[in-house]
C-alpha cells in the first residue's frame, strides 16, 4: 500500500467522524508530546504563546489535564527552551 492510498483510506474512514477542530494526524506536526491527550508540539507552542507558564497550564489550554504524567517533563523543557515546534528543534534518533 502506498502512502497516498493510506491517506485516502484514512480520509475515507475519518469521514463524518473527524472533528473539524482536530485535524487528521497527517496534517499535524507529526510528533505527539502527550499521547494520553493527543497534544502535539505545535499545540504546546500555541499554549506557550498564549501565556501558559507550566505543563499543566499547557494541557489546560487545550481542555486537557495530566493523565500518566510522562509528558510533563518534556513540556516543561519546551517552556524553558522557548518552544517545541518542529522548526525549533531537531530530532535525534536514540542510539
Short mmCIF file of C-alpha atoms in Angstrom, two decimals:
data_model
loop_
_atom_site.label_atom_id
_atom_site.label_comp_id
_atom_site.label_asym_id
_atom_site.label_seq_id
_atom_site.Cartn_x
_atom_site.Cartn_y
_atom_site.Cartn_z
CA UNK A 1 0.00 0.00 0.00
CA UNK A 2 1.44 3.40 -0.95
CA UNK A 3 1.43 6.47 1.28
CA UNK A 4 -1.20 8.08 -0.92
CA UNK A 5 -3.55 5.09 -0.66
CA UNK A 6 -3.07 5.03 3.12
CA UNK A 7 -4.03 8.71 3.30
CA UNK A 8 -7.06 8.08 1.09
CA UNK A 9 -8.10 5.19 3.31
CA UNK A 10 -7.69 7.28 6.46
CA UNK A 11 -9.73 10.09 4.92
CA UNK A 12 -12.46 7.63 3.96
CA UNK A 13 -12.72 6.23 7.49
CA UNK A 14 -12.47 9.65 9.16
CA UNK A 15 -15.40 10.96 7.11
CA UNK A 16 -18.15 12.37 9.30
CA UNK A 17 -16.42 11.24 12.48
CA UNK A 18 -13.49 13.66 12.13
CA UNK A 19 -13.82 16.69 14.37
CA UNK A 20 -13.39 19.98 12.49
CA UNK A 21 -11.39 21.30 15.46
CA UNK A 22 -8.85 18.44 15.40
CA UNK A 23 -7.11 17.84 12.05
CA UNK A 24 -6.04 14.37 10.95
CA UNK A 25 -2.68 13.19 12.26
CA UNK A 26 -1.16 13.58 8.80
CA UNK A 27 -1.99 17.31 8.84
CA UNK A 28 -0.23 17.98 12.16
CA UNK A 29 3.39 18.38 13.07
CA UNK A 30 3.84 14.64 13.41
CA UNK A 31 5.26 14.48 16.93
CA UNK A 32 2.98 13.93 19.88
CA UNK A 33 4.13 15.20 23.25
CA UNK A 34 1.17 13.85 25.22
CA UNK A 35 -0.16 10.55 23.93
CA UNK A 36 -2.91 10.37 26.54
CA UNK A 37 -4.50 13.63 25.37
CA UNK A 38 -3.21 13.75 21.79
CA UNK A 39 -1.33 17.04 22.26
CA UNK A 40 1.35 17.80 19.65
CA UNK A 41 4.45 20.00 19.66
CA UNK A 42 2.61 22.71 17.73
CA UNK A 43 -0.23 22.69 20.24
CA UNK A 44 2.27 23.05 23.09
CA UNK A 45 3.78 26.06 21.31
CA UNK A 46 0.31 27.53 20.81
CA UNK A 47 -0.34 27.30 24.56
CA UNK A 48 3.07 28.79 25.39
CA UNK A 49 2.38 31.71 23.03
CA UNK A 50 -0.97 32.22 24.77
CA UNK A 51 0.84 32.57 28.11
CA UNK A 52 0.88 29.07 29.63
CA UNK A 53 3.57 29.04 32.34
CA UNK A 54 3.68 25.34 33.26
CA UNK A 55 2.93 21.90 31.84
CA UNK A 56 -0.47 21.69 33.49
CA UNK A 57 -1.39 25.10 32.05
CA UNK A 58 -0.36 23.92 28.58
CA UNK A 59 -2.67 20.93 28.82
CA UNK A 60 -5.47 23.03 30.35
CA UNK A 61 -5.19 25.44 27.41
CA UNK A 62 -6.39 22.56 25.23
CA UNK A 63 -9.07 21.39 27.66
CA UNK A 64 -6.96 18.52 29.00
CA UNK A 65 -5.36 17.51 32.26
CA UNK A 66 -2.38 15.28 33.04
CA UNK A 67 -3.08 11.57 32.89
CA UNK A 68 0.03 9.41 33.28
CA UNK A 69 2.39 12.41 33.66
CA UNK A 70 5.09 11.20 31.28
CA UNK A 71 4.72 14.31 29.11
CA UNK A 72 5.15 16.85 31.91
CA UNK A 73 8.99 16.96 31.91
CA UNK A 74 9.10 17.30 28.12
CA UNK A 75 6.53 20.10 28.15
CA UNK A 76 8.49 21.83 30.94
CA UNK A 77 11.65 21.58 28.82
CA UNK A 78 9.75 23.07 25.89
CA UNK A 79 8.60 26.00 28.02
CA UNK A 80 12.15 26.59 29.28
CA UNK A 81 13.55 26.32 25.75
CA UNK A 82 11.10 28.75 24.22
CA UNK A 83 9.06 26.26 22.22
CA UNK A 84 8.84 22.77 20.78
CA UNK A 85 7.78 23.16 17.13
CA UNK A 86 9.45 21.00 14.52
CA UNK A 87 11.24 24.00 13.09
CA UNK A 88 12.67 24.93 16.50
CA UNK A 89 14.12 21.55 17.43
CA UNK A 90 15.98 18.80 15.72
CA UNK A 91 15.01 15.23 16.44
CA UNK A 92 17.79 12.77 17.19
CA UNK A 93 17.33 9.02 16.95
CA UNK A 94 18.19 7.01 20.05
CA UNK A 95 21.47 5.19 19.83
#
